[in-house]
mmCIF file of C-alpha atoms in Angstrom:
data_model
loop_
_atom_site.group_PDB
_atom_site.id
_atom_site.type_symbol
_atom_site.label_atom_id
_atom_site.label_comp_id
_atom_site.label_asym_id
_atom_site.label_seq_id
_atom_site.Cartn_x
_atom_site.Cartn_y
_atom_site.Cartn_z
ATOM 1 C CA MET P 1 45.704 -21.376 -86.994
ATOM 2 C CA THR P 2 43.701 -18.673 -85.389
ATOM 3 C CA THR P 3 40.237 -17.981 -85.237
ATOM 4 C CA ARG P 4 39.561 -14.305 -85.688
ATOM 5 C CA THR P 5 36.258 -13.652 -82.941
ATOM 6 C CA ARG P 6 33.350 -11.064 -84.997
ATOM 7 C CA THR P 7 32.756 -8.322 -83.055
ATOM 8 C CA THR P 8 30.077 -5.779 -82.924
ATOM 9 C CA SER P 9 29.549 -2.874 -81.392
ATOM 10 C CA PRO P 10 26.103 -2.843 -79.136
ATOM 11 C CA ALA P 11 23.684 0.064 -79.652
ATOM 12 C CA PRO P 12 24.176 2.927 -77.661
ATOM 13 C CA THR P 13 22.351 3.552 -74.575
ATOM 14 C CA GLY P 14 23.484 6.975 -73.060
ATOM 15 C CA HIS P 15 22.192 9.507 -74.166
ATOM 16 C CA ALA P 16 25.481 11.016 -75.552
ATOM 17 C CA LEU P 17 25.135 13.247 -79.050
ATOM 18 C CA THR P 18 26.840 12.465 -82.460
ATOM 19 C CA PRO P 19 26.408 14.640 -85.129
ATOM 20 C CA SER P 20 25.283 12.537 -88.374
ATOM 21 C CA ARG P 21 23.507 10.804 -86.669
ATOM 22 C CA THR P 22 21.348 13.652 -84.864
ATOM 23 C CA ALA P 23 21.325 15.365 -88.167
ATOM 24 C CA ALA P 24 19.813 12.190 -89.231
ATOM 25 C CA THR P 25 16.893 11.938 -87.298
ATOM 26 C CA ALA P 26 15.683 15.048 -87.806
ATOM 27 C CA ALA P 27 16.125 14.413 -91.514
ATOM 28 C CA ARG P 28 13.657 11.597 -91.724
ATOM 29 C CA VAL P 29 11.107 13.776 -89.029
ATOM 30 C CA LEU P 30 11.450 16.694 -91.770
ATOM 31 C CA ARG P 31 10.386 14.119 -94.641
ATOM 32 C CA GLN P 32 7.376 12.717 -92.739
ATOM 33 C CA LEU P 33 6.112 16.620 -91.942
ATOM 34 C CA HIS P 34 6.547 17.015 -95.989
ATOM 35 C CA HIS P 35 3.793 14.510 -96.240
ATOM 36 C CA ASP P 36 1.807 15.512 -93.957
ATOM 37 C CA PRO P 37 0.018 19.024 -95.585
ATOM 38 C CA ARG P 38 -2.440 18.808 -91.658
ATOM 39 C CA THR P 39 0.393 19.013 -89.888
ATOM 40 C CA ILE P 40 2.099 21.947 -91.578
ATOM 41 C CA ALA P 41 -0.526 23.963 -91.859
ATOM 42 C CA LEU P 42 -1.741 23.395 -88.297
ATOM 43 C CA LEU P 43 2.353 24.179 -86.516
ATOM 44 C CA LEU P 44 2.377 27.310 -90.207
ATOM 45 C CA ILE P 45 -0.981 28.561 -90.137
ATOM 46 C CA VAL P 46 -3.125 28.262 -87.152
ATOM 47 C CA PRO P 47 -0.949 30.038 -85.022
ATOM 48 C CA VAL P 48 -1.533 32.863 -87.588
ATOM 49 C CA ALA P 49 -4.916 32.820 -87.915
ATOM 50 C CA MET P 50 -5.993 33.171 -84.246
ATOM 51 C CA ILE P 51 -3.476 36.142 -84.707
ATOM 52 C CA THR P 52 -5.321 37.303 -86.442
ATOM 53 C CA LEU P 53 -8.599 36.287 -84.927
ATOM 54 C CA HIS P 54 -7.776 38.225 -82.212
ATOM 55 C CA ARG P 55 -7.333 41.579 -83.548
ATOM 56 C CA TYR P 56 -10.515 41.361 -85.336
ATOM 57 C CA VAL P 57 -11.981 40.324 -82.295
ATOM 58 C CA PHE P 58 -11.027 43.886 -80.490
ATOM 59 C CA ASP P 59 -11.300 45.530 -84.216
ATOM 60 C CA GLY P 60 -12.874 48.787 -82.215
ATOM 61 C CA ALA P 61 -10.155 48.758 -79.395
ATOM 62 C CA PRO P 62 -6.878 48.610 -81.323
ATOM 63 C CA ASP P 63 -5.068 49.252 -78.068
ATOM 64 C CA THR P 64 -6.115 46.219 -75.937
ATOM 65 C CA PHE P 65 -4.968 43.870 -79.698
ATOM 66 C CA ASP P 66 -1.415 45.708 -79.011
ATOM 67 C CA ALA P 67 -1.084 45.073 -74.993
ATOM 68 C CA ILE P 68 -2.386 41.522 -75.482
ATOM 69 C CA GLY P 69 -0.837 40.606 -78.959
ATOM 70 C CA ALA P 70 2.563 40.576 -77.900
ATOM 71 C CA SER P 71 2.141 38.060 -75.531
ATOM 72 C CA LEU P 72 -0.198 35.975 -78.253
ATOM 73 C CA LEU P 73 2.119 35.659 -80.633
ATOM 74 C CA GLY P 74 4.629 33.727 -77.682
ATOM 75 C CA ILE P 75 1.498 31.782 -76.177
ATOM 76 C CA PHE P 76 0.213 30.223 -79.437
ATOM 77 C CA PRO P 77 3.782 28.898 -81.260
ATOM 78 C CA LEU P 78 3.965 27.056 -77.331
ATOM 79 C CA ILE P 79 1.173 25.586 -77.826
ATOM 80 C CA THR P 80 0.709 24.035 -81.237
ATOM 81 C CA MET P 81 4.643 22.600 -81.144
ATOM 82 C CA PHE P 82 3.197 21.170 -77.924
ATOM 83 C CA LEU P 83 0.678 19.458 -79.365
ATOM 84 C CA VAL P 84 1.514 18.616 -82.889
ATOM 85 C CA THR P 85 5.734 17.787 -81.124
ATOM 86 C CA SER P 86 3.868 15.300 -78.881
ATOM 87 C CA ILE P 87 1.057 13.133 -80.449
ATOM 88 C CA ALA P 88 4.521 12.543 -83.454
ATOM 89 C CA THR P 89 6.587 11.433 -80.696
ATOM 90 C CA LEU P 90 4.543 9.151 -78.952
ATOM 91 C CA ARG P 91 2.851 8.353 -83.105
ATOM 92 C CA GLU P 92 6.252 6.930 -83.545
ATOM 93 C CA ARG P 93 7.170 4.397 -80.147
ATOM 94 C CA THR P 94 2.866 2.850 -80.692
ATOM 95 C CA SER P 95 3.510 1.682 -84.345
ATOM 96 C CA GLY P 96 7.120 0.639 -83.638
ATOM 97 C CA THR P 97 9.621 2.638 -85.690
ATOM 98 C CA LEU P 98 11.004 4.154 -81.942
ATOM 99 C CA GLU P 99 11.530 0.960 -81.038
ATOM 100 C CA ARG P 100 13.798 -0.390 -83.995
ATOM 101 C CA LEU P 101 15.194 2.751 -84.063
ATOM 102 C CA LEU P 102 16.855 3.047 -80.662
ATOM 103 C CA ALA P 103 18.230 -1.212 -82.084
ATOM 104 C CA LEU P 104 20.061 1.122 -84.217
ATOM 105 C CA PRO P 105 22.683 2.362 -83.419
ATOM 106 C CA LEU P 106 21.330 5.476 -82.510
ATOM 107 C CA GLY P 107 21.482 6.784 -78.853
ATOM 108 C CA LYS P 108 18.176 8.311 -76.766
ATOM 109 C CA GLY P 109 20.401 12.082 -77.081
ATOM 110 C CA ASP P 110 20.415 11.718 -80.570
ATOM 111 C CA LEU P 111 17.002 10.423 -81.224
ATOM 112 C CA ILE P 112 15.727 13.987 -78.890
ATOM 113 C CA ALA P 113 17.980 16.380 -80.220
ATOM 114 C CA GLY P 114 17.158 15.398 -83.809
ATOM 115 C CA TYR P 115 12.900 15.780 -83.279
ATOM 116 C CA ALA P 116 13.873 19.674 -81.815
ATOM 117 C CA LEU P 117 16.323 20.579 -84.678
ATOM 118 C CA ALA P 118 13.777 19.015 -86.814
ATOM 119 C CA PHE P 119 10.847 20.583 -84.921
ATOM 120 C CA GLY P 120 13.007 24.335 -84.269
ATOM 121 C CA ALA P 121 13.694 24.577 -88.009
ATOM 122 C CA ILE P 122 9.478 24.158 -88.583
ATOM 123 C CA ALA P 123 9.746 26.281 -85.089
ATOM 124 C CA VAL P 124 11.930 29.878 -86.945
ATOM 125 C CA VAL P 125 9.908 29.393 -89.434
ATOM 126 C CA GLN P 126 6.429 29.379 -87.552
ATOM 127 C CA SER P 127 7.594 32.269 -85.676
ATOM 128 C CA ALA P 128 8.858 34.572 -88.663
ATOM 129 C CA LEU P 129 5.962 34.124 -90.400
ATOM 130 C CA ALA P 130 3.532 34.978 -87.264
ATOM 131 C CA THR P 131 5.688 37.750 -86.349
ATOM 132 C CA ALA P 132 5.877 39.087 -89.616
ATOM 133 C CA VAL P 133 1.894 39.090 -90.333
ATOM 134 C CA SER P 134 1.727 40.099 -86.399
ATOM 135 C CA VAL P 135 4.152 43.386 -87.335
ATOM 136 C CA TRP P 136 3.436 44.769 -90.740
ATOM 137 C CA LEU P 137 -0.530 42.736 -91.477
ATOM 138 C CA LEU P 138 -1.783 43.621 -88.095
ATOM 139 C CA GLY P 139 -0.055 46.838 -87.323
ATOM 140 C CA LEU P 140 1.070 45.994 -83.575
ATOM 141 C CA ASP P 141 2.601 48.587 -82.524
ATOM 142 C CA VAL P 142 6.202 47.858 -80.129
ATOM 143 C CA MET P 143 8.420 49.564 -79.498
ATOM 144 C CA GLY P 144 11.469 47.627 -78.903
ATOM 145 C CA SER P 145 12.765 45.787 -82.539
ATOM 146 C CA PRO P 146 10.591 42.799 -84.255
ATOM 147 C CA TRP P 147 13.516 41.131 -84.039
ATOM 148 C CA LEU P 148 13.913 40.588 -80.342
ATOM 149 C CA LEU P 149 10.001 39.330 -80.564
ATOM 150 C CA LEU P 150 10.741 36.532 -83.171
ATOM 151 C CA LEU P 151 13.195 36.166 -80.887
ATOM 152 C CA VAL P 152 11.017 35.236 -77.457
ATOM 153 C CA ALA P 153 8.257 33.691 -80.577
ATOM 154 C CA LEU P 154 11.431 31.473 -81.727
ATOM 155 C CA LEU P 155 12.547 30.340 -78.011
ATOM 156 C CA ASP P 156 8.640 29.717 -77.089
ATOM 157 C CA ALA P 157 8.162 26.985 -79.739
ATOM 158 C CA LEU P 158 11.227 25.421 -78.718
ATOM 159 C CA LEU P 159 9.492 25.213 -74.918
ATOM 160 C CA GLY P 160 6.574 23.774 -76.726
ATOM 161 C CA THR P 161 8.529 21.142 -78.584
ATOM 162 C CA ALA P 162 10.619 19.637 -75.457
ATOM 163 C CA LEU P 163 7.020 19.672 -73.595
ATOM 164 C CA GLY P 164 5.782 17.909 -75.845
ATOM 165 C CA LEU P 165 7.957 15.812 -76.038
ATOM 166 C CA PHE P 166 8.352 15.048 -73.121
ATOM 167 C CA VAL P 167 5.346 14.633 -71.950
ATOM 168 C CA SER P 168 5.139 11.629 -74.875
ATOM 169 C CA ALA P 169 6.983 9.766 -71.899
ATOM 170 C CA PHE P 170 3.726 9.558 -70.052
ATOM 171 C CA ALA P 171 0.951 9.081 -72.443
ATOM 172 C CA ALA P 172 -0.651 5.953 -73.890
ATOM 173 C CA SER P 173 -2.087 7.159 -76.718
ATOM 174 C CA GLU P 174 -2.690 10.102 -78.708
ATOM 175 C CA PHE P 175 -6.183 11.704 -77.102
ATOM 176 C CA GLN P 176 -4.083 10.558 -73.597
ATOM 177 C CA ALA P 177 -2.019 12.753 -75.045
ATOM 178 C CA VAL P 178 -4.193 15.712 -75.961
ATOM 179 C CA GLN P 179 -5.101 15.212 -72.484
ATOM 180 C CA PHE P 180 -1.724 16.072 -70.446
ATOM 181 C CA MET P 181 -2.369 20.220 -71.999
ATOM 182 C CA PRO P 182 -4.872 21.286 -69.441
ATOM 183 C CA ALA P 183 -2.371 19.768 -66.808
ATOM 184 C CA VAL P 184 1.031 21.025 -68.731
ATOM 185 C CA ILE P 185 -0.379 24.676 -70.637
ATOM 186 C CA PHE P 186 -3.965 25.635 -68.738
ATOM 187 C CA PRO P 187 -2.252 26.477 -65.959
ATOM 188 C CA GLN P 188 0.932 28.205 -67.444
ATOM 189 C CA LEU P 189 -1.884 30.558 -69.531
ATOM 190 C CA LEU P 190 -3.941 31.357 -66.875
ATOM 191 C CA LEU P 191 -1.039 32.113 -64.484
ATOM 192 C CA CYS P 192 1.316 33.678 -67.244
ATOM 193 C CA GLY P 193 0.680 37.042 -66.828
ATOM 194 C CA LEU P 194 -2.452 37.526 -69.817
ATOM 195 C CA PHE P 195 -5.196 38.610 -68.307
ATOM 196 C CA ILE P 196 -3.793 40.007 -65.072
ATOM 197 C CA ALA P 197 -0.796 41.336 -63.411
ATOM 198 C CA ARG P 198 1.130 38.250 -61.852
ATOM 199 C CA ASP P 199 1.163 40.746 -58.958
ATOM 200 C CA GLN P 200 -2.118 41.490 -58.505
ATOM 201 C CA MET P 201 -2.812 37.222 -58.180
ATOM 202 C CA HIS P 202 -3.213 35.606 -54.711
ATOM 203 C CA PRO P 203 0.445 34.930 -53.537
ATOM 204 C CA VAL P 204 0.934 31.475 -53.764
ATOM 205 C CA LEU P 205 -0.341 31.572 -57.260
ATOM 206 C CA GLU P 206 2.108 34.491 -58.072
ATOM 207 C CA ALA P 207 5.024 32.222 -56.247
ATOM 208 C CA ILE P 208 3.639 29.501 -58.679
ATOM 209 C CA SER P 209 3.511 31.128 -61.403
ATOM 210 C CA ASN P 210 7.538 33.259 -60.330
ATOM 211 C CA VAL P 211 8.259 29.583 -61.539
ATOM 212 C CA LEU P 212 6.437 28.705 -64.754
ATOM 213 C CA PRO P 213 8.679 29.082 -68.261
ATOM 214 C CA MET P 214 5.414 30.721 -70.147
ATOM 215 C CA SER P 215 5.675 33.718 -67.314
ATOM 216 C CA TYR P 216 9.300 34.607 -68.062
ATOM 217 C CA ALA P 217 7.434 34.519 -72.487
ATOM 218 C CA VAL P 218 4.559 36.356 -71.769
ATOM 219 C CA ASP P 219 7.129 39.038 -70.123
ATOM 220 C CA GLY P 220 9.898 38.500 -72.826
ATOM 221 C CA MET P 221 7.415 39.642 -74.325
ATOM 222 C CA ASN P 222 6.243 42.544 -72.431
ATOM 223 C CA GLN P 223 9.223 43.781 -72.515
ATOM 224 C CA VAL P 224 9.555 43.997 -76.055
ATOM 225 C CA LEU P 225 6.509 45.524 -75.890
ATOM 226 C CA HIS P 226 7.392 48.494 -74.036
ATOM 227 C CA HIS P 227 11.126 49.273 -73.941
ATOM 228 C CA PRO P 228 13.186 50.694 -77.197
ATOM 229 C CA ASP P 229 15.884 48.692 -75.678
ATOM 230 C CA LEU P 230 17.020 45.031 -74.071
ATOM 231 C CA THR P 231 16.894 45.178 -70.660
ATOM 232 C CA GLY P 232 18.387 43.147 -67.478
ATOM 233 C CA ASP P 233 14.822 41.974 -67.436
ATOM 234 C CA PHE P 234 14.679 40.644 -70.832
ATOM 235 C CA LEU P 235 18.321 38.919 -70.805
ATOM 236 C CA ARG P 236 16.895 36.993 -67.856
ATOM 237 C CA ASP P 237 13.387 36.443 -69.439
ATOM 238 C CA ILE P 238 14.651 34.441 -72.681
ATOM 239 C CA ALA P 239 17.878 32.996 -70.211
ATOM 240 C CA VAL P 240 15.232 31.394 -68.218
ATOM 241 C CA VAL P 241 12.841 30.084 -71.192
ATOM 242 C CA ALA P 242 15.841 28.430 -73.651
ATOM 243 C CA GLY P 243 17.601 26.906 -69.789
ATOM 244 C CA SER P 244 13.982 25.383 -69.270
ATOM 245 C CA ALA P 245 13.669 24.220 -72.656
ATOM 246 C CA LEU P 246 17.203 22.697 -72.595
ATOM 247 C CA LEU P 247 15.957 21.076 -68.948
ATOM 248 C CA VAL P 248 12.867 19.455 -70.320
ATOM 249 C CA LEU P 249 14.866 18.087 -73.254
ATOM 250 C CA CYS P 250 17.167 16.369 -71.181
ATOM 251 C CA LEU P 251 14.186 15.010 -69.287
ATOM 252 C CA GLY P 252 13.005 13.738 -72.336
ATOM 253 C CA ALA P 253 16.317 11.998 -73.404
ATOM 254 C CA ILE P 254 16.218 10.264 -69.904
ATOM 255 C CA THR P 255 12.469 9.894 -69.222
ATOM 256 C CA LEU P 256 11.655 8.760 -73.344
ATOM 257 C CA ARG P 257 10.562 4.862 -73.188
ATOM 258 C CA ARG P 258 11.291 2.407 -76.716
ATOM 259 C CA ARG P 259 7.871 1.914 -76.961
ATOM 260 C CA THR P 260 4.126 1.831 -75.110
ATOM 261 C CA ALA P 261 3.811 -0.759 -72.700
#
């Protein structure tokens, strides 16, 4: 008589991706967002409202809006995606949901990729809406293709998602997650070239700005604003933003914790 030993596969602890598990995670996050109209409003309406506000702040000087409107089109989606993603991920951890999910056959890579996929889908809608309103309703004058504006806005939103997932690992509460904004977003906002050209800054600040991804996001928008065709600088800018988002997502998978200590 033989005795069969039943074995169970341990939950994955690595960062390898399983498409079905990643898709299931993304679908769960989207279902949660569907039942949270305030978050949807923050993601979709607030960037458009802020860009519209800036348009009419400079109502008497439309050239000013043309000069900074493209940059704002990349900055506002990044900020809103950072806020929502960091708070949503932290809420999953503090409520114990993340710990239960990671007890299942679900790796950290699946979880991070699922969140990125879900918020990336929202980012597509957000970026398309903000770009359409800016160009066709607010009259943003660009020499390049609006589709290139949309591409940069989408990459910026994905970068904000990646940064939000990453910093959520270091916060113990939603208030602390919001506190990361001055540390992570504000320095990039000041040094990205929105207020003054980066080559006119102090050399130390210019050197710092050269390694911040938001600087390349703003540069990419300005390339579309001033050039009718693709430029080498534009391709460099979108490569840096996309590469930064991917790098931060990988760091997020490595630093992801099951629960808040």
